[in-house]
Amino acid sequence: METIIQKKPVWLKIIRWTARILALLIIIIILLMLIGESIGSSSHKINLSGRDFLLLSVWGITLIGLGIGFWREGLGGLISLVSTLSHIIILSSEGVGNLKSFYVFLVPSILYLMYWYFNKTIKAK
């Protein structure tokens, strides 16, 4: 039995690698910020409220979703999209303004989902 290997279009590869590169950059920047905050002065104590713990947990889930997207684009894109939107919704419900910078974190999630959808569509043909 002969298997037919269908070559993926270049634009699909561009979407996939753009999503991966953006996700990697976001993960690196956030981890560098986390390291920078932890290296700071140990003389101050950090008291996290329930809200802060929730927001940090949702943010961590976003980073995990971006990481999963390297192997499973659909699942990683969905996890990171839902958790980033949850983060935005929580902050906007509290009246926090100027959340436009958070929309940048949606881009790799959307690209992962686009790649997953178009890849699935092309395989079905």
CSV table of N, CA and C in Angstrom, one decimal:
chain,number,residue,atom,x,y,z
A,1,MET,N,0.8,-1.2,0.0
A,1,MET,CA,0.0,0.0,0.0
A,1,MET,C,0.9,1.2,0.0
A,2,GLU,N,0.5,2.2,-0.8
A,2,GLU,CA,1.3,3.4,-1.0
A,2,GLU,C,0.7,4.5,-0.2
A,3,THR,N,1.5,5.2,0.6
A,3,THR,CA,1.0,6.4,1.3
A,3,THR,C,1.3,7.6,0.5
A,4,ILE,N,0.4,8.5,0.5
A,4,ILE,CA,0.5,9.8,-0.2
A,4,ILE,C,0.9,10.8,0.9
A,5,ILE,N,2.1,11.4,0.7
A,5,ILE,CA,2.5,12.5,1.6
A,5,ILE,C,2.2,13.8,0.9
A,6,GLN,N,1.3,14.5,1.6
A,6,GLN,CA,0.9,15.8,1.0
A,6,GLN,C,1.7,16.9,1.6
A,7,LYS,N,2.3,17.7,0.8
A,7,LYS,CA,3.2,18.8,1.2
A,7,LYS,C,2.4,20.0,1.7
A,8,LYS,N,2.7,20.5,2.8
A,8,LYS,CA,2.0,21.7,3.4
A,8,LYS,C,2.4,22.9,2.6
A,9,PRO,N,1.4,23.8,2.4
A,9,PRO,CA,1.8,25.1,1.7
A,9,PRO,C,2.7,26.0,2.6
A,10,VAL,N,3.4,26.8,1.9
A,10,VAL,CA,4.4,27.7,2.6
A,10,VAL,C,3.7,28.6,3.6
A,11,TRP,N,2.6,29.1,3.2
A,11,TRP,CA,1.9,30.1,4.1
A,11,TRP,C,1.5,29.4,5.4
A,12,LEU,N,1.2,28.1,5.3
A,12,LEU,CA,0.8,27.4,6.6
A,12,LEU,C,2.0,27.2,7.5
A,13,LYS,N,3.2,27.0,6.9
A,13,LYS,CA,4.4,26.9,7.6
A,13,LYS,C,4.8,28.2,8.3
A,14,ILE,N,4.5,29.3,7.6
A,14,ILE,CA,4.8,30.6,8.1
A,14,ILE,C,3.9,30.9,9.3
A,15,ILE,N,2.6,30.5,9.2
A,15,ILE,CA,1.7,30.7,10.4
A,15,ILE,C,2.2,30.0,11.6
A,16,ARG,N,2.6,28.7,11.3
A,16,ARG,CA,3.1,27.8,12.4
A,16,ARG,C,4.3,28.4,13.1
A,17,TRP,N,5.3,28.8,12.3
A,17,TRP,CA,6.6,29.3,12.9
A,17,TRP,C,6.5,30.7,13.5
A,18,THR,N,5.6,31.5,12.9
A,18,THR,CA,5.3,32.8,13.5
A,18,THR,C,4.7,32.6,14.9
A,19,ALA,N,3.7,31.7,15.0
A,19,ALA,CA,3.1,31.4,16.3
A,19,ALA,C,4.2,30.9,17.3
A,20,ARG,N,5.0,30.0,16.9
A,20,ARG,CA,6.0,29.4,17.8
A,20,ARG,C,7.0,30.5,18.2
A,21,ILE,N,7.5,31.3,17.3
A,21,ILE,CA,8.5,32.3,17.7
A,21,ILE,C,7.9,33.3,18.6
A,22,LEU,N,6.7,33.8,18.3
A,22,LEU,CA,6.0,34.7,19.2
A,22,LEU,C,5.8,34.1,20.6
A,23,ALA,N,5.3,32.9,20.6
A,23,ALA,CA,5.1,32.2,21.9
A,23,ALA,C,6.4,32.1,22.7
A,24,LEU,N,7.4,31.7,22.0
A,24,LEU,CA,8.7,31.6,22.7
A,24,LEU,C,9.2,32.9,23.3
A,25,LEU,N,9.1,34.0,22.5
A,25,LEU,CA,9.4,35.3,23.0
A,25,LEU,C,8.6,35.7,24.2
A,26,ILE,N,7.3,35.5,24.2
A,26,ILE,CA,6.5,35.8,25.3
A,26,ILE,C,6.9,35.0,26.5
A,27,ILE,N,7.1,33.7,26.4
A,27,ILE,CA,7.5,32.9,27.5
A,27,ILE,C,8.9,33.4,28.1
A,28,ILE,N,9.8,33.7,27.2
A,28,ILE,CA,11.1,34.2,27.7
A,28,ILE,C,11.0,35.5,28.4
A,29,ILE,N,10.3,36.4,27.9
A,29,ILE,CA,10.1,37.7,28.5
A,29,ILE,C,9.4,37.6,29.9
A,30,ILE,N,8.4,36.8,29.9
A,30,ILE,CA,7.7,36.7,31.2
A,30,ILE,C,8.6,36.0,32.3
A,31,LEU,N,9.3,35.0,31.8
A,31,LEU,CA,10.2,34.3,32.8
A,31,LEU,C,11.4,35.2,33.2
A,32,LEU,N,11.9,36.1,32.3
A,32,LEU,CA,12.9,37.1,32.7
A,32,LEU,C,12.3,38.1,33.7
A,33,MET,N,11.1,38.5,33.5
A,33,MET,CA,10.4,39.4,34.5
A,33,MET,C,10.3,38.7,35.8
A,34,LEU,N,9.9,37.4,35.8
A,34,LEU,CA,9.7,36.7,37.0
A,34,LEU,C,11.0,36.5,37.8
A,35,ILE,N,12.1,36.2,37.1
A,35,ILE,CA,13.4,36.1,37.7
A,35,ILE,C,13.9,37.4,38.2
A,36,GLY,N,13.6,38.5,37.5
A,36,GLY,CA,14.0,39.9,37.9
A,36,GLY,C,13.3,40.3,39.2
A,37,GLU,N,12.0,39.9,39.3
A,37,GLU,CA,11.3,40.2,40.5
A,37,GLU,C,11.7,39.4,41.7
A,38,SER,N,12.1,38.2,41.4
A,38,SER,CA,12.5,37.3,42.5
A,38,SER,C,13.9,37.7,43.0
A,39,ILE,N,14.7,38.3,42.2
A,39,ILE,CA,16.1,38.6,42.6
A,39,ILE,C,16.1,39.9,43.4
A,40,GLY,N,15.0,40.7,43.3
A,40,GLY,CA,14.9,42.0,44.0
A,40,GLY,C,15.1,41.8,45.5
A,41,SER,N,15.1,42.9,46.2
A,41,SER,CA,15.3,43.0,47.6
A,41,SER,C,14.4,42.0,48.4
A,42,SER,N,15.0,41.2,49.3
A,42,SER,CA,14.2,40.2,50.1
A,42,SER,C,13.7,40.9,51.3
A,43,SER,N,13.9,42.2,51.5
A,43,SER,CA,13.4,42.8,52.7
A,43,SER,C,11.9,43.1,52.6
A,44,HIS,N,11.3,43.0,51.5
A,44,HIS,CA,9.9,43.3,51.4
A,44,HIS,C,9.2,41.9,51.3
A,45,LYS,N,8.1,41.8,52.0
A,45,LYS,CA,7.3,40.6,51.9
A,45,LYS,C,6.2,40.8,50.9
A,46,ILE,N,5.9,39.7,50.2
A,46,ILE,CA,4.8,39.7,49.2
A,46,ILE,C,3.6,39.0,49.8
A,47,ASN,N,2.5,39.8,49.9
A,47,ASN,CA,1.3,39.2,50.4
A,47,ASN,C,0.3,39.2,49.2
A,48,LEU,N,0.0,38.0,48.8
A,48,LEU,CA,-0.9,37.9,47.6
A,48,LEU,C,-2.3,37.7,48.1
A,49,SER,N,-3.2,38.5,47.5
A,49,SER,CA,-4.6,38.3,47.8
A,49,SER,C,-5.2,37.2,47.0
A,50,GLY,N,-6.4,36.8,47.2
A,50,GLY,CA,-7.0,35.8,46.4
A,50,GLY,C,-7.1,36.2,44.9
A,51,ARG,N,-7.4,37.4,44.7
A,51,ARG,CA,-7.4,38.0,43.3
A,51,ARG,C,-6.1,37.8,42.7
A,52,ASP,N,-5.0,38.2,43.4
A,52,ASP,CA,-3.7,38.2,42.8
A,52,ASP,C,-3.3,36.7,42.5
A,53,PHE,N,-3.6,35.8,43.4
A,53,PHE,CA,-3.3,34.4,43.2
A,53,PHE,C,-4.1,33.9,41.9
A,54,LEU,N,-5.3,34.3,41.8
A,54,LEU,CA,-6.1,33.9,40.6
A,54,LEU,C,-5.5,34.4,39.3
A,55,LEU,N,-5.1,35.7,39.3
A,55,LEU,CA,-4.5,36.3,38.1
A,55,LEU,C,-3.2,35.6,37.8
A,56,LEU,N,-2.4,35.3,38.8
A,56,LEU,CA,-1.1,34.7,38.5
A,56,LEU,C,-1.3,33.3,38.0
A,57,SER,N,-2.3,32.6,38.5
A,57,SER,CA,-2.6,31.2,38.1
A,57,SER,C,-3.1,31.2,36.6
A,58,VAL,N,-3.9,32.1,36.3
A,58,VAL,CA,-4.4,32.2,34.9
A,58,VAL,C,-3.3,32.6,34.0
A,59,TRP,N,-2.4,33.4,34.4
A,59,TRP,CA,-1.3,33.8,33.6
A,59,TRP,C,-0.3,32.6,33.4
A,60,GLY,N,-0.1,31.8,34.4
A,60,GLY,CA,0.7,30.6,34.3
A,60,GLY,C,0.1,29.6,33.4
A,61,ILE,N,-1.3,29.5,33.4
A,61,ILE,CA,-1.9,28.6,32.4
A,61,ILE,C,-1.7,29.1,31.0
A,62,THR,N,-1.7,30.4,30.8
A,62,THR,CA,-1.5,31.0,29.5
A,62,THR,C,-0.1,30.5,29.0
A,63,LEU,N,0.9,30.7,29.8
A,63,LEU,CA,2.3,30.3,29.4
A,63,LEU,C,2.4,28.8,29.2
A,64,ILE,N,1.7,28.0,30.0
A,64,ILE,CA,1.7,26.5,29.7
A,64,ILE,C,1.0,26.2,28.4
A,65,GLY,N,-0.1,26.9,28.1
A,65,GLY,CA,-0.8,26.7,26.8
A,65,GLY,C,0.1,27.1,25.6
A,66,LEU,N,0.9,28.2,25.8
A,66,LEU,CA,1.8,28.6,24.7
A,66,LEU,C,2.9,27.5,24.5
A,67,GLY,N,3.3,26.9,25.6
A,67,GLY,CA,4.3,25.9,25.5
A,67,GLY,C,3.7,24.6,24.9
A,68,ILE,N,2.5,24.3,25.2
A,68,ILE,CA,1.9,23.1,24.6
A,68,ILE,C,1.7,23.2,23.1
A,69,GLY,N,1.5,24.5,22.7
A,69,GLY,CA,1.2,24.8,21.3
A,69,GLY,C,2.4,24.4,20.4
A,70,PHE,N,3.6,24.2,21.0
A,70,PHE,CA,4.7,23.8,20.2
A,70,PHE,C,4.5,22.4,19.6
A,71,TRP,N,3.8,21.5,20.3
A,71,TRP,CA,3.6,20.2,19.9
A,71,TRP,C,2.1,19.9,19.5
A,72,ARG,N,1.2,20.5,20.2
A,72,ARG,CA,-0.3,20.3,19.8
A,72,ARG,C,-0.9,21.7,19.7
A,73,GLU,N,-0.9,22.2,18.4
A,73,GLU,CA,-1.3,23.6,18.2
A,73,GLU,C,-2.7,23.9,18.6
A,74,GLY,N,-3.6,23.0,18.3
A,74,GLY,CA,-5.0,23.2,18.6
A,74,GLY,C,-5.2,23.3,20.1
A,75,LEU,N,-4.7,22.3,20.9
A,75,LEU,CA,-4.9,22.3,22.3
A,75,LEU,C,-4.2,23.5,23.0
A,76,GLY,N,-2.9,23.7,22.6
A,76,GLY,CA,-2.2,24.9,23.2
A,76,GLY,C,-2.8,26.2,22.9
A,77,GLY,N,-3.3,26.4,21.6
A,77,GLY,CA,-3.9,27.6,21.2
A,77,GLY,C,-5.2,27.8,22.0
A,78,LEU,N,-6.0,26.8,22.2
A,78,LEU,CA,-7.2,26.9,22.9
A,78,LEU,C,-7.0,27.2,24.4
A,79,ILE,N,-6.1,26.5,25.0
A,79,ILE,CA,-5.8,26.8,26.4
A,79,ILE,C,-5.3,28.2,26.6
A,80,SER,N,-4.3,28.7,25.8
A,80,SER,CA,-3.8,30.0,26.0
A,80,SER,C,-4.8,31.1,25.6
A,81,LEU,N,-5.6,30.8,24.6
A,81,LEU,CA,-6.6,31.8,24.3
A,81,LEU,C,-7.6,32.0,25.4
A,82,VAL,N,-8.2,30.9,25.9
A,82,VAL,CA,-9.2,31.0,26.9
A,82,VAL,C,-8.6,31.6,28.2
A,83,SER,N,-7.4,31.2,28.6
A,83,SER,CA,-6.8,31.8,29.8
A,83,SER,C,-6.5,33.3,29.7
A,84,THR,N,-6.0,33.7,28.5
A,84,THR,CA,-5.7,35.1,28.3
A,84,THR,C,-7.0,35.9,28.3
A,85,LEU,N,-8.0,35.4,27.6
A,85,LEU,CA,-9.3,36.1,27.6
A,85,LEU,C,-9.8,36.2,29.1
A,86,SER,N,-9.7,35.1,29.8
A,86,SER,CA,-10.1,35.1,31.2
A,86,SER,C,-9.4,36.2,32.0
A,87,HIS,N,-8.1,36.3,31.8
A,87,HIS,CA,-7.3,37.3,32.5
A,87,HIS,C,-7.8,38.7,32.1
A,88,ILE,N,-8.1,39.0,30.8
A,88,ILE,CA,-8.5,40.3,30.4
A,88,ILE,C,-9.9,40.6,31.0
A,89,ILE,N,-10.8,39.6,31.0
A,89,ILE,CA,-12.2,39.7,31.5
A,89,ILE,C,-12.1,40.0,33.0
A,90,ILE,N,-11.3,39.3,33.7
A,90,ILE,CA,-11.2,39.6,35.2
A,90,ILE,C,-10.7,41.0,35.4
A,91,LEU,N,-9.7,41.4,34.7
A,91,LEU,CA,-9.2,42.8,34.9
A,91,LEU,C,-10.2,43.9,34.5
A,92,SER,N,-10.8,43.6,33.4
A,92,SER,CA,-11.8,44.6,32.9
A,92,SER,C,-13.0,44.7,33.8
A,93,SER,N,-13.4,43.6,34.4
A,93,SER,CA,-14.5,43.7,35.3
A,93,SER,C,-14.2,44.4,36.6
A,94,GLU,N,-13.0,44.6,36.9
A,94,GLU,CA,-12.6,45.4,38.0
A,94,GLU,C,-12.3,46.8,37.7
A,95,GLY,N,-12.5,47.2,36.4
A,95,GLY,CA,-12.4,48.6,36.0
A,95,GLY,C,-10.9,49.0,35.7
A,96,VAL,N,-10.1,48.0,35.6
A,96,VAL,CA,-8.7,48.3,35.2
A,96,VAL,C,-8.7,48.8,33.8
A,97,GLY,N,-8.1,49.9,33.5
A,97,GLY,CA,-8.1,50.5,32.2
A,97,GLY,C,-6.9,50.1,31.4
A,98,ASN,N,-6.9,50.4,30.1
A,98,ASN,CA,-5.8,50.3,29.2
A,98,ASN,C,-5.3,48.8,29.2
A,99,LEU,N,-6.1,47.9,28.8
A,99,LEU,CA,-5.7,46.5,28.7
A,99,LEU,C,-5.2,46.1,27.3
A,100,LYS,N,-5.0,47.1,26.4
A,100,LYS,CA,-4.6,46.9,25.0
A,100,LYS,C,-3.3,46.1,24.9
A,101,SER,N,-2.4,46.2,25.9
A,101,SER,CA,-1.1,45.5,25.8
A,101,SER,C,-1.4,44.0,26.0
A,102,PHE,N,-2.4,43.6,26.6
A,102,PHE,CA,-2.7,42.2,26.8
A,102,PHE,C,-3.2,41.5,25.6
A,103,TYR,N,-3.7,42.3,24.6
A,103,TYR,CA,-4.2,41.7,23.4
A,103,TYR,C,-3.0,41.1,22.5
A,104,VAL,N,-1.8,41.6,22.8
A,104,VAL,CA,-0.6,41.1,22.1
A,104,VAL,C,-0.5,39.6,22.4
A,105,PHE,N,-0.8,39.2,23.6
A,105,PHE,CA,-0.7,37.8,24.0
A,105,PHE,C,-1.7,36.9,23.4
A,106,LEU,N,-2.7,37.4,22.7
A,106,LEU,CA,-3.7,36.6,22.0
A,106,LEU,C,-3.2,36.2,20.6
A,107,VAL,N,-2.2,36.9,20.1
A,107,VAL,CA,-1.7,36.7,18.7
A,107,VAL,C,-1.2,35.3,18.5
A,108,PRO,N,-0.2,34.8,19.3
A,108,PRO,CA,0.2,33.4,19.1
A,108,PRO,C,-0.9,32.4,19.3
A,109,SER,N,-1.8,32.6,20.2
A,109,SER,CA,-2.9,31.7,20.4
A,109,SER,C,-3.8,31.6,19.2
A,110,ILE,N,-4.1,32.7,18.6
A,110,ILE,CA,-4.9,32.8,17.4
A,110,ILE,C,-4.2,32.1,16.2
A,111,LEU,N,-2.9,32.4,16.1
A,111,LEU,CA,-2.1,31.8,15.0
A,111,LEU,C,-2.0,30.3,15.2
A,112,TYR,N,-1.8,29.8,16.4
A,112,TYR,CA,-1.9,28.3,16.7
A,112,TYR,C,-3.2,27.7,16.2
A,113,LEU,N,-4.3,28.4,16.6
A,113,LEU,CA,-5.6,27.8,16.2
A,113,LEU,C,-5.8,27.9,14.7
A,114,MET,N,-5.3,29.0,14.0
A,114,MET,CA,-5.4,29.1,12.6
A,114,MET,C,-4.7,27.9,11.9
A,115,TYR,N,-3.4,27.7,12.4
A,115,TYR,CA,-2.6,26.6,11.8
A,115,TYR,C,-3.4,25.3,12.0
A,116,TRP,N,-3.9,25.0,13.2
A,116,TRP,CA,-4.5,23.8,13.5
A,116,TRP,C,-5.7,23.6,12.5
A,117,TYR,N,-6.5,24.6,12.4
A,117,TYR,CA,-7.7,24.6,11.6
A,117,TYR,C,-7.4,24.3,10.1
A,118,PHE,N,-6.5,25.2,9.6
A,118,PHE,CA,-6.1,25.0,8.1
A,118,PHE,C,-5.4,23.7,7.9
A,119,ASN,N,-4.6,23.3,8.8
A,119,ASN,CA,-3.9,22.0,8.6
A,119,ASN,C,-4.9,20.8,8.6
A,120,LYS,N,-5.9,20.9,9.5
A,120,LYS,CA,-6.9,19.9,9.5
A,120,LYS,C,-7.7,19.9,8.2
A,121,THR,N,-8.0,21.1,7.7
A,121,THR,CA,-8.8,21.3,6.5
A,121,THR,C,-8.1,20.7,5.3
A,122,ILE,N,-6.8,21.0,5.2
A,122,ILE,CA,-5.9,20.5,4.1
A,122,ILE,C,-5.8,19.0,4.1
A,123,LYS,N,-5.7,18.4,5.3
A,123,LYS,CA,-5.5,17.0,5.4
A,123,LYS,C,-6.8,16.3,5.0
A,124,ALA,N,-8.0,16.9,5.3
A,124,ALA,CA,-9.3,16.3,4.9
A,124,ALA,C,-9.5,16.2,3.4
A,125,LYS,N,-8.8,17.1,2.7
A,125,LYS,CA,-8.9,17.1,1.2
A,125,LYS,C,-8.2,16.0,0.6
